[in-house]
Coordinates of N, CA and C in Angstrom, one line a residue:
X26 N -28.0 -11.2 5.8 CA -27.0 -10.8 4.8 C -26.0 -11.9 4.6
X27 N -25.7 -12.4 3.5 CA -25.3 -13.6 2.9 C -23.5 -12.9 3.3
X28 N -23.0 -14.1 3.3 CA -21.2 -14.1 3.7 C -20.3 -13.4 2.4
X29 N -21.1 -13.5 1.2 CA -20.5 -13.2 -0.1 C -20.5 -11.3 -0.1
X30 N -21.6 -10.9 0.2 CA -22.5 -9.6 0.0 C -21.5 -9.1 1.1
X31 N -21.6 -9.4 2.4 CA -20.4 -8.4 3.5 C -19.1 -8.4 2.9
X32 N -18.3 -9.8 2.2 CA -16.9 -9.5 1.8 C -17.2 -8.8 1.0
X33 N -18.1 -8.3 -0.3 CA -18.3 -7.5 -1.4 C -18.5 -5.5 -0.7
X34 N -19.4 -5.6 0.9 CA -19.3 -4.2 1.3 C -18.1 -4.3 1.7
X35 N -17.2 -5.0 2.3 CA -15.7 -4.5 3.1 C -14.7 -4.2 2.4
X36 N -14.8 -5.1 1.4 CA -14.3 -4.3 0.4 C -14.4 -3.1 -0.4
X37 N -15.5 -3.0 -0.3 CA -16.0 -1.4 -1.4 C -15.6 -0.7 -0.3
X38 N -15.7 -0.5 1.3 CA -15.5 0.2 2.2 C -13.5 0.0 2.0
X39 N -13.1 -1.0 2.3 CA -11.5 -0.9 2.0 C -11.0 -0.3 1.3
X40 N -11.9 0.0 0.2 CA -11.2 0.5 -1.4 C -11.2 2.1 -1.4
X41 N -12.6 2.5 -1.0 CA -13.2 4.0 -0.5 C -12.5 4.3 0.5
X42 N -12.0 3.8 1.6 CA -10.9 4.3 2.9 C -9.6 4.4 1.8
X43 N -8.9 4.0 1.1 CA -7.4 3.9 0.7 C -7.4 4.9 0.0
X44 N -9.0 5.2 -1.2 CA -8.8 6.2 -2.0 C -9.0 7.3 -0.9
X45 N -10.0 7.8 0.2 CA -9.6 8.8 0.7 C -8.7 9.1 1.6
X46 N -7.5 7.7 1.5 CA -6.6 8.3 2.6 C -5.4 8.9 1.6
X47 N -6.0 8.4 0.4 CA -4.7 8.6 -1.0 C -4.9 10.4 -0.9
X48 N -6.4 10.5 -1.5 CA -6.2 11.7 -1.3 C -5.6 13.4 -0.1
X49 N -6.0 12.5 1.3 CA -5.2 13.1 2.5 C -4.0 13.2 2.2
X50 N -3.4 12.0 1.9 CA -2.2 12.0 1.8 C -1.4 13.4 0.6
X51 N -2.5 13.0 -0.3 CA -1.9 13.9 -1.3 C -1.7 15.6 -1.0
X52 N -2.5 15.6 0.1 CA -2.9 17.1 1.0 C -1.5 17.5 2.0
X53 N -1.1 16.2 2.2 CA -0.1 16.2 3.4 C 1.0 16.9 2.9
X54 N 1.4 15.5 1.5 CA 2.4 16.1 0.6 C 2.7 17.4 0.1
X55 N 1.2 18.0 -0.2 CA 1.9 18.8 -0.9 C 2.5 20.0 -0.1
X56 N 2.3 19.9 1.4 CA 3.6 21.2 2.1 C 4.6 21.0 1.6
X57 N 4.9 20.1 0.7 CA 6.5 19.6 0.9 C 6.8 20.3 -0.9
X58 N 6.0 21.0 -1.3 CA 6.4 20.9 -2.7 C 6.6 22.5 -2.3
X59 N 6.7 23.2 -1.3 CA 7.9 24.3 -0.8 C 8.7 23.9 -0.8
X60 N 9.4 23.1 -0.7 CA 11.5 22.4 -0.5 C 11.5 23.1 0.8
X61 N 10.8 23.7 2.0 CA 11.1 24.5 2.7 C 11.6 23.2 3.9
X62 N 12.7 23.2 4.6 CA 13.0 22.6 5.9 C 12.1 22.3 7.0
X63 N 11.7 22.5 7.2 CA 11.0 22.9 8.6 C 9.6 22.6 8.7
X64 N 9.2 22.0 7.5 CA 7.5 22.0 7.6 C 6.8 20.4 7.8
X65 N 5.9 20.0 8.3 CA 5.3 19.1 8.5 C 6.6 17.9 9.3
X66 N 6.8 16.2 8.6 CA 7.7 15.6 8.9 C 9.0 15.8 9.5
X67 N 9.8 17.0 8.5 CA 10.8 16.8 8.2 C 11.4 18.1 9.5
X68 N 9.9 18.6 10.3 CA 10.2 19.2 11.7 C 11.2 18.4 12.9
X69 N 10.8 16.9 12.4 CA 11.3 16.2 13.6 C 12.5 15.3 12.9
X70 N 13.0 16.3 11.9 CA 14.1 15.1 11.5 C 15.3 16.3 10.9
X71 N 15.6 17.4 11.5 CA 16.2 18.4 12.0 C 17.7 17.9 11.8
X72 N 18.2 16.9 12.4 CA 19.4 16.2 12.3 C 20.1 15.8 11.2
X73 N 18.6 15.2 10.3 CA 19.2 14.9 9.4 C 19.0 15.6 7.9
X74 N 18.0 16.6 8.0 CA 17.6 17.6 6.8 C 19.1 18.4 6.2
X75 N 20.3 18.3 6.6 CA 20.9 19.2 6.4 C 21.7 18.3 5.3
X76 N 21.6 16.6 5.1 CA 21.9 15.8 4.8 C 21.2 15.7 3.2
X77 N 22.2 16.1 2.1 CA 21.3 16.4 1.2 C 20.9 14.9 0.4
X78 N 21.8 13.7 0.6 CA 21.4 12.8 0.4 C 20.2 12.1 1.0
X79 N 20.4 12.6 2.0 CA 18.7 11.6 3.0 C 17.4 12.6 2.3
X80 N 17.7 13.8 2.4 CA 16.5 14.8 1.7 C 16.3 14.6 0.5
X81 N 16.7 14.1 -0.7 CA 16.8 13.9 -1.5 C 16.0 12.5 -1.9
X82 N 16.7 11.7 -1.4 CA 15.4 10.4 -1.0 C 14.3 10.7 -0.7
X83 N 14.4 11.7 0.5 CA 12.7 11.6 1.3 C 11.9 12.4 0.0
X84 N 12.2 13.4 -1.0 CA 11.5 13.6 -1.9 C 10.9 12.7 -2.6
X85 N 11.9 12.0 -3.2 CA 11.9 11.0 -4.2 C 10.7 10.1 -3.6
X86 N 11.0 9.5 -2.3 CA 9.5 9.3 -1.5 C 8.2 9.3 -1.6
X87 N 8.4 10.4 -1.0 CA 7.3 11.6 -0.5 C 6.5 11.5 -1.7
X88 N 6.6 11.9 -3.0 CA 6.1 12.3 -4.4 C 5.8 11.4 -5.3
X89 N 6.6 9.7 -4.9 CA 5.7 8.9 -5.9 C 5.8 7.8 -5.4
X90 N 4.9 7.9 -3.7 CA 4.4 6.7 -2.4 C 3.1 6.7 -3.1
X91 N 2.1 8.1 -3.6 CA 0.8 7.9 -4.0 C 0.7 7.5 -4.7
X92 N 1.3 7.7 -6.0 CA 1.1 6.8 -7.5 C 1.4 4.9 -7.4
X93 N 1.8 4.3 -6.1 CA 1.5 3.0 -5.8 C 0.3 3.2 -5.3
X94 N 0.0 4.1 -4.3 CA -1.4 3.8 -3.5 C -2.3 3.4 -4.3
X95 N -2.2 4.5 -5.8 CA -3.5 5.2 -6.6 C -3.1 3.6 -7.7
X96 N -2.4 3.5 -7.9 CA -1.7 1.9 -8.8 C -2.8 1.2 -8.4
X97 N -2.3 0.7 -7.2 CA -3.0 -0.6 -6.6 C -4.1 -0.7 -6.2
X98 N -4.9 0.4 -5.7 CA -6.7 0.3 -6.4 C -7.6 -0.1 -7.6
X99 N -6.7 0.0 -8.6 CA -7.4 -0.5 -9.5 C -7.0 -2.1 -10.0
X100 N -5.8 -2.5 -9.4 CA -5.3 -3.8 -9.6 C -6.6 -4.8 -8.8
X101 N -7.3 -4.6 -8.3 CA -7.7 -6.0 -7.4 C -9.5 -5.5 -7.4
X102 N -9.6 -5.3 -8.7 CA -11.6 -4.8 -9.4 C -11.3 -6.1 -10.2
X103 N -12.4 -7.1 -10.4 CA -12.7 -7.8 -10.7 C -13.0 -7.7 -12.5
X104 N -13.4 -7.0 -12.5 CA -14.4 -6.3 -13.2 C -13.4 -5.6 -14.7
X105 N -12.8 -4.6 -13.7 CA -11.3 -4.1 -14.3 C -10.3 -5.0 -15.2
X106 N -9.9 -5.8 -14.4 CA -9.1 -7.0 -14.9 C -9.9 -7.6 -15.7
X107 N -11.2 -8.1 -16.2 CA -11.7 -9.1 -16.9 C -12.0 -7.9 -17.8
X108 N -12.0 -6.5 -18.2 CA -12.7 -6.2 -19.5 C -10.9 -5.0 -19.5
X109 N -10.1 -5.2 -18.8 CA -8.9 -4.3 -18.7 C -7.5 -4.8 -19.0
X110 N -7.3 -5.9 -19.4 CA -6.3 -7.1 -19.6 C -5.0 -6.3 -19.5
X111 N -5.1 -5.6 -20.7 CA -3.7 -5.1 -20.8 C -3.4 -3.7 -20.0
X112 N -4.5 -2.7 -19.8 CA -4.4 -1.8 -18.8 C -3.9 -2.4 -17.5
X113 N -4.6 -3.3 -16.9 CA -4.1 -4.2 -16.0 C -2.5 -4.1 -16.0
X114 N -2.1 -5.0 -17.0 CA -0.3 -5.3 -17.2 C 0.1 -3.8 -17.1
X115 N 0.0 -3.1 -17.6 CA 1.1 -1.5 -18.0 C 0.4 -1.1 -16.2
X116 N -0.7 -0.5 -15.7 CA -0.4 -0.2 -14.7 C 0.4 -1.2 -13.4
X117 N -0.4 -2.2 -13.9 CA 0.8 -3.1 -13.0 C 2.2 -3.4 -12.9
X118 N 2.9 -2.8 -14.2 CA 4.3 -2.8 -13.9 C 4.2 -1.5 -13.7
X119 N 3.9 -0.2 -13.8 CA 4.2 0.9 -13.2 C 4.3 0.5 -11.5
X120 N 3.5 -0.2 -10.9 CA 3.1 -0.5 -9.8 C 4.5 -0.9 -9.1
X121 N 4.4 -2.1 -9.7 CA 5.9 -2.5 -9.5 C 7.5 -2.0 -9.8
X122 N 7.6 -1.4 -11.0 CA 8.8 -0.5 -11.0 C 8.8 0.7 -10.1
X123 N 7.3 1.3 -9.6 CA 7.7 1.8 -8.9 C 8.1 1.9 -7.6
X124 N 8.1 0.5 -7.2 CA 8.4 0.3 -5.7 C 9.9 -0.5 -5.7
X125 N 10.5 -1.3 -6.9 CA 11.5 -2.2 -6.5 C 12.8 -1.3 -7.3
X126 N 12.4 -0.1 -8.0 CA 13.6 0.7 -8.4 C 13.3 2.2 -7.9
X127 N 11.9 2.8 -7.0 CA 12.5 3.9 -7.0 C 12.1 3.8 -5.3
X128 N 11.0 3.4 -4.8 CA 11.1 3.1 -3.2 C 11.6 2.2 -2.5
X129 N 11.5 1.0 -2.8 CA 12.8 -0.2 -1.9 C 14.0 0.5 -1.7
X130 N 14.3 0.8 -2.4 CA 16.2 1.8 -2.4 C 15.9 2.6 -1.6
X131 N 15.0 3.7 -1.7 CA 15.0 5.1 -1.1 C 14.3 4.9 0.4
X132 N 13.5 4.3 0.6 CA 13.1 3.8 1.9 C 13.6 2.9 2.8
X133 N 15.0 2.3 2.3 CA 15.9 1.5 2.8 C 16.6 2.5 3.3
X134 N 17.3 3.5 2.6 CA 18.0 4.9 3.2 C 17.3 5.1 4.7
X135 N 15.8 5.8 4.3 CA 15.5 6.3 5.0 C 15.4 5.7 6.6
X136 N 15.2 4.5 5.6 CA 14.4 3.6 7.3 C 16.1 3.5 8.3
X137 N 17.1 3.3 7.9 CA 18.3 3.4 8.8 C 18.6 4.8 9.3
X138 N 17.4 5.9 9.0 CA 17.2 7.0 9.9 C 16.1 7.0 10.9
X139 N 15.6 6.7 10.7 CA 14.0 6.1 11.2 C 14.1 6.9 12.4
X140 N 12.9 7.5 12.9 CA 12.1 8.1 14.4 C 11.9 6.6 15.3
X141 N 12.0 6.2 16.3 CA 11.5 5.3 17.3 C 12.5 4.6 17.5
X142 N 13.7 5.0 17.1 CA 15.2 4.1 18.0 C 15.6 2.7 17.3
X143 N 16.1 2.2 17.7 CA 15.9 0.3 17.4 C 14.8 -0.3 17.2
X144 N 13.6 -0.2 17.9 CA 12.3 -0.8 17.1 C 11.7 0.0 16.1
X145 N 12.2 1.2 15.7 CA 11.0 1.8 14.8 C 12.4 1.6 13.2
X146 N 13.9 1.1 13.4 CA 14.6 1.1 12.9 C 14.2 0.0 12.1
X147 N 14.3 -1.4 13.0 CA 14.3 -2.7 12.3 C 13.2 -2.9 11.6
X148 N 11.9 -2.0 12.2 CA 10.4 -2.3 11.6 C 10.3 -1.8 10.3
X149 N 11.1 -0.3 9.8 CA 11.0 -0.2 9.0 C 11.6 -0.9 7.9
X150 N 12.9 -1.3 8.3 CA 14.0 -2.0 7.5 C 12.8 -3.5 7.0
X151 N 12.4 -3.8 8.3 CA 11.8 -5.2 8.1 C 10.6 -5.0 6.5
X152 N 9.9 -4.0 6.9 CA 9.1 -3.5 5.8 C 9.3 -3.4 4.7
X153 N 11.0 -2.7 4.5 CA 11.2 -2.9 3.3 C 11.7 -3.9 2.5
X154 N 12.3 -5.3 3.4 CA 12.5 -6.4 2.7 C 11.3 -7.2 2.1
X155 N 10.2 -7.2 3.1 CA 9.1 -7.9 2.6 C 8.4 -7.4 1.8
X156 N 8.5 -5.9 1.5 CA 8.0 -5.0 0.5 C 8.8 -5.5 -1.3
X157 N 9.9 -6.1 -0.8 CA 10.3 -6.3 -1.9 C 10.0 -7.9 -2.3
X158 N 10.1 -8.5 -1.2 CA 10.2 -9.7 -1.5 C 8.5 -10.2 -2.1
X159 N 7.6 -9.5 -1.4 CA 6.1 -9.8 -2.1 C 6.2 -9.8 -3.7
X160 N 6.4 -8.1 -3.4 CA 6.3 -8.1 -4.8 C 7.0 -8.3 -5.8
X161 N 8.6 -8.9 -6.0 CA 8.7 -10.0 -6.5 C 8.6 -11.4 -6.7
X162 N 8.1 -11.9 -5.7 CA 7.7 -13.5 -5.6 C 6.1 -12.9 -6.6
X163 N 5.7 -12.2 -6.2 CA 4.0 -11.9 -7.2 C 4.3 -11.6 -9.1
X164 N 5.9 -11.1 -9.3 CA 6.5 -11.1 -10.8 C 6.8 -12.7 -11.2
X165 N 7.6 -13.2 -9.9 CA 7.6 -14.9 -10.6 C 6.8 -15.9 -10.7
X166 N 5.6 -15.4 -9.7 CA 4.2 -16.1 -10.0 C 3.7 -16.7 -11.2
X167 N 3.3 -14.9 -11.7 CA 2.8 -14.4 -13.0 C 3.5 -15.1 -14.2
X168 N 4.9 -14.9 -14.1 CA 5.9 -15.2 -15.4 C 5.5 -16.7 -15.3
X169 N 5.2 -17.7 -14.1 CA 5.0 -19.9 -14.1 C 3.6 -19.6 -14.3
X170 N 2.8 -18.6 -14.4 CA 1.3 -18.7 -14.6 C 0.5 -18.8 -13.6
X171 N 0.9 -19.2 -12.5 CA 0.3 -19.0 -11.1 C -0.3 -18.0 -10.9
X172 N -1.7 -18.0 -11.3 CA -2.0 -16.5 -11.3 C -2.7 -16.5 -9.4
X173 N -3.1 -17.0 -8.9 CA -3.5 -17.1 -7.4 C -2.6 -16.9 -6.4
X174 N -1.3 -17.7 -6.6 CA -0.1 -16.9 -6.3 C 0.3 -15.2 -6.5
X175 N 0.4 -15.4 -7.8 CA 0.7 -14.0 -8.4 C -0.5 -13.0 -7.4
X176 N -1.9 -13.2 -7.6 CA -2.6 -12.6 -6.7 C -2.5 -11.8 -5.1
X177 N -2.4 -13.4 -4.8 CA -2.0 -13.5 -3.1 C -0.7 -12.4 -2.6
X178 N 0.8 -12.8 -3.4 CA 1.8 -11.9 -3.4 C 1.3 -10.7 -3.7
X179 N 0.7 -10.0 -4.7 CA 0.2 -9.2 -4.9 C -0.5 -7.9 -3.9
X180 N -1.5 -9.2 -3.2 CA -1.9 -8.1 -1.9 C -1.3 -8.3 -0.7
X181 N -0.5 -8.9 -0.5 CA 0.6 -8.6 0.5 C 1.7 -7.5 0.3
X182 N 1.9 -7.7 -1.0 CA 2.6 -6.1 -1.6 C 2.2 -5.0 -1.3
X183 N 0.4 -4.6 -1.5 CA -0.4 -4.0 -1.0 C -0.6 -3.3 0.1
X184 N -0.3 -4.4 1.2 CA -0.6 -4.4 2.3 C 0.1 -3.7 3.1
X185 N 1.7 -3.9 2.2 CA 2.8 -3.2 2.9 C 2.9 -1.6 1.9
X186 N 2.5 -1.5 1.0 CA 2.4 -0.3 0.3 C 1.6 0.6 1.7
X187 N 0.6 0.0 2.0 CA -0.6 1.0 2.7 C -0.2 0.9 4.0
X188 N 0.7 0.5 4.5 CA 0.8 0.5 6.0 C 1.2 1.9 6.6
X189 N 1.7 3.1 5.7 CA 1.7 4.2 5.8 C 0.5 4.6 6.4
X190 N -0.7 4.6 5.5 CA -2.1 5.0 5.8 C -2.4 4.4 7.4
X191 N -2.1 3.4 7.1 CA -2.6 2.4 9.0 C -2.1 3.1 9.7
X192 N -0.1 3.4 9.6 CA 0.4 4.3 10.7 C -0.2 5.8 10.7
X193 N -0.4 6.3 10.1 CA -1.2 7.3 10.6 C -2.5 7.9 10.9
X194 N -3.3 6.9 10.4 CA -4.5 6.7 11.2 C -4.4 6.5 13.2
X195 N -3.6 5.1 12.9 CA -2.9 4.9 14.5 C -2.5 6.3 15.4
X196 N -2.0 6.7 14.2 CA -0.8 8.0 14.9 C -2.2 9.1 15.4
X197 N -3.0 9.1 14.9 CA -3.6 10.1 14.7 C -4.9 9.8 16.0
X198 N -5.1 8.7 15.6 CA -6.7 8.5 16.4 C -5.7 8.1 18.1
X199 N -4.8 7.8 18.2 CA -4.0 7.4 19.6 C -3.1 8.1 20.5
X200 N -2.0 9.0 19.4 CA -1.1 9.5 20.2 C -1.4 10.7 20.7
X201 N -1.3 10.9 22.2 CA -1.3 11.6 23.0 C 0.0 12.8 23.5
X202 N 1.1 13.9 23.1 CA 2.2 14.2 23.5 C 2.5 14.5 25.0
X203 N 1.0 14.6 25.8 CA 1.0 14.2 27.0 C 1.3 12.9 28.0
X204 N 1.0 12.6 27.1 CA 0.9 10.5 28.3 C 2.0 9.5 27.3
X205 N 2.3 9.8 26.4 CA 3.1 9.1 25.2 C 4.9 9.3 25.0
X206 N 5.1 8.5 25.1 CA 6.7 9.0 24.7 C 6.7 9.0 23.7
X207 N 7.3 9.7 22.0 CA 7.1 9.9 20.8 C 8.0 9.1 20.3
X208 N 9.2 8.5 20.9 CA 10.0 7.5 19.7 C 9.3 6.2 20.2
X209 N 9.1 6.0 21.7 CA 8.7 4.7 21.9 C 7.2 4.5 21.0
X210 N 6.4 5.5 20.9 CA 5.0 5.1 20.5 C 5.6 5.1 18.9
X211 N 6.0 5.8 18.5 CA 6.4 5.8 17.0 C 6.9 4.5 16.1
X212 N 8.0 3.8 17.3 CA 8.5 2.6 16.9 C 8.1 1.2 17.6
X213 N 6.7 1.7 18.3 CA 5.7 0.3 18.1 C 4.4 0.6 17.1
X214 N 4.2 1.7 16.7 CA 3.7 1.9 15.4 C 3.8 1.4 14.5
X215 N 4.9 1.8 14.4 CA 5.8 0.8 12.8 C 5.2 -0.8 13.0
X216 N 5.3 -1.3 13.4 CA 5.3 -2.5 14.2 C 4.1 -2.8 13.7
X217 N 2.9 -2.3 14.4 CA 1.4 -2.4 14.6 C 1.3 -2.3 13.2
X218 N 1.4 -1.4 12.4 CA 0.6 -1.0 11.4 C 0.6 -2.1 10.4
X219 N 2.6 -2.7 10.7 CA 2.7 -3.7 9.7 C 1.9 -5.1 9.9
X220 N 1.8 -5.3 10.9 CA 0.7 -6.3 11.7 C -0.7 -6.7 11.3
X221 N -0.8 -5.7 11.3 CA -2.6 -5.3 11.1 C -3.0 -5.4 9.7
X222 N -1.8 -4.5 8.4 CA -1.9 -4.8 7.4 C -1.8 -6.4 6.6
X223 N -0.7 -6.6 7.3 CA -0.7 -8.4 7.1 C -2.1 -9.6 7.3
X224 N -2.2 -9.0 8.5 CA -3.4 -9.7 9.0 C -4.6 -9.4 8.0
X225 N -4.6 -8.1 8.3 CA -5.8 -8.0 7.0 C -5.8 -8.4 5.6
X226 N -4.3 -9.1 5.1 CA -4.3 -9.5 3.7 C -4.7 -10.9 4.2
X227 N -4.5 -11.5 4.9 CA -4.5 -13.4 5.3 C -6.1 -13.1 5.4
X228 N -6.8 -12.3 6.2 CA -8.3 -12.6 6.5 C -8.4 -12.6 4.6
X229 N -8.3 -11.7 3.7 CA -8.6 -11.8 2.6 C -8.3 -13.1 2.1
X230 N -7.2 -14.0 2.2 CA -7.1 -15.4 1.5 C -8.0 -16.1 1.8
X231 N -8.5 -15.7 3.5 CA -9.5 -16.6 3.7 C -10.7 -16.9 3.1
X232 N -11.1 -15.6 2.7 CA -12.3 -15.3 2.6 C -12.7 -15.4 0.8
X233 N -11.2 -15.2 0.3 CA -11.9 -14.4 -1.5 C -11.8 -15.7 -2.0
X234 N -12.6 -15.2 -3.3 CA -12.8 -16.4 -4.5 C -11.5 -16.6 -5.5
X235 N -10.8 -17.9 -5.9 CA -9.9 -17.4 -6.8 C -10.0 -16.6 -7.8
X236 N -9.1 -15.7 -8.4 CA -9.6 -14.8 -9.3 C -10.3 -15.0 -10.5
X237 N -9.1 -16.5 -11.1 CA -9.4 -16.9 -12.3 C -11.2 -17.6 -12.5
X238 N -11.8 -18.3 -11.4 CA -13.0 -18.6 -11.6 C -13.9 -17.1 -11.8
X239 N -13.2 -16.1 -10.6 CA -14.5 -14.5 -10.8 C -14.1 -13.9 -12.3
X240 N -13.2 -14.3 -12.8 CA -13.1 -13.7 -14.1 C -14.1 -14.7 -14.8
X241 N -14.1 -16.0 -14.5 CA -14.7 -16.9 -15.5 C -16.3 -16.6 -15.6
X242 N -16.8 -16.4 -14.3 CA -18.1 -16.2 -13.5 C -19.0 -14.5 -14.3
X243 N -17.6 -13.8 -14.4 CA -18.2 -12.3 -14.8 C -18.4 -12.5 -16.6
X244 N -17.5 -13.5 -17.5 CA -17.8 -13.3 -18.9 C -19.0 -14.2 -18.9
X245 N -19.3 -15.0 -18.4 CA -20.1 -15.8 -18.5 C -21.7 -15.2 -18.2
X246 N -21.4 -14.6 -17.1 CA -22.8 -13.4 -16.9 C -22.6 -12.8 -17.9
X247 N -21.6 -12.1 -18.4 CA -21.5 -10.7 -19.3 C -22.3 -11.5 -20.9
X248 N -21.4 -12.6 -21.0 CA -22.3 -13.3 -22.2 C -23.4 -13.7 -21.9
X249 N -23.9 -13.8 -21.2 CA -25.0 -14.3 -21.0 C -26.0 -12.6 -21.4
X250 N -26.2 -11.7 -20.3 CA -26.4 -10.9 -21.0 C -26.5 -10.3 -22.0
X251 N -25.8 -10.4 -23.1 CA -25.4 -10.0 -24.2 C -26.3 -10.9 -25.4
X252 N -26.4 -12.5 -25.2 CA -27.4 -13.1 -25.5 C -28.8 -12.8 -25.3
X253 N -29.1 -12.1 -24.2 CA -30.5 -12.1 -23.9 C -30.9 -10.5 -24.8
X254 N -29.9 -9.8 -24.2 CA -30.3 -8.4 -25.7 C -30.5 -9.1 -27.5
X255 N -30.2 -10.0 -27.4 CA -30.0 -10.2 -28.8 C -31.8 -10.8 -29.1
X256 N -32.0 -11.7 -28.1 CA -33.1 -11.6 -28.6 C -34.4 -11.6 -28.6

């Protein structure tokens, strides 16, 4: 199996895990479209539910965390982008307005509530500066034409969009309420997930093709094809 063909299955498997964790997610969420107190999350955050500003965020949240998940799947298809130009641009600024005007703010709230004490506090806080800072260094890219840059920022944006899915996979496949303390595992969670996600965007620098040649590489096949129908 050639080195090109495995980054092409890890990816199709990366893309297939995000869309089915999008949809979990979407499962999770929707207890919450009760407004009821008490159900899923917001069990363990009892202190602060009565607080109609912090609940009010975590809606705001909660309800359009998926529409980046479901955004940024289609941002990084090769394929998409070379025959999708301008779909590209409109979902990609949805992508982006929706995380630097309605989640950076509201996850900033939240995270200075955060479960896991001082580490699960600063992890989150930390998350949301670089959540911001990606994905604007990937708008000033784009605007000097740096599209590899623009790229790169891009799935570090990504990376931290999805680290929700990591933490609860983690949360899920690990935590024990028997052998575990729940703030301490909670706020090295935070930690881990953001770790792992990072990491897994750098193995991607290593490994991908610049975009601008796979764009060049796919019209070139596509014309090429299109010649051979002709004659």
């Amino acid at each position: 199996m050639t080195k090109t063909l495995q980054i092409s299955i890890l990816k199709i498997l990366a893309l297939f895990s995000v869309l089915i964790f999008s949809i979990l997610m979407l499962k999770v969420i929707s207890q919450y479209t009760s407004f009821e107190k008490n159900v899923g999350f917001l069990m363990f955050k009892q202190q602060v539910v009565g607080n109609p500003y912090w609940l009010t965020f975590f809606y705001i949240h909660i309800f359009s965390i998926t529409l980046c998940l479901l955004a940024g799947l289609t941002q990084f298809s090769n394929r998409f982008l070379a025959e999708n130009r301008k779909l590209h641009k409109i979902i990609g600024k949805i992508y982006v307005y929706n995380i630097l005007i309605i989640n950076v703010p509201t996850c900033f709230v939240l995270g200075l509530f955060s479960n896991g004490g001082l580490i699960g506090i600063t992890g989150f806080l930390l998350q949301d500066i670089l959540w911001a800072y990606f994905t604007i260094a990937a708008i000033i890219s784009i605007k000097k034409g740096k599209i590899i840059s623009h790229q790169n920022y891009m799935i570090l944006s990504y990376a931290v969009t999805t680290t929700a899915l990591t933490f609860r996979i983690i949360k899920n496949l690990f935590y024990n309420e028997e052998y575990h303390n729940y703030e301490l595992f909670y706020g090295i969670n935070v930690w881990l997930a953001l770790f792992i996600n990072l990491f897994s965007a750098y193995l991607v620098f290593r490994k991908k093709t610049p975009l601008p040649a796979k764009i060049k590489i796919y019209k070139e096949n596509n014309e090429g094809n299109e010649q051979d129908h002709k004659k």
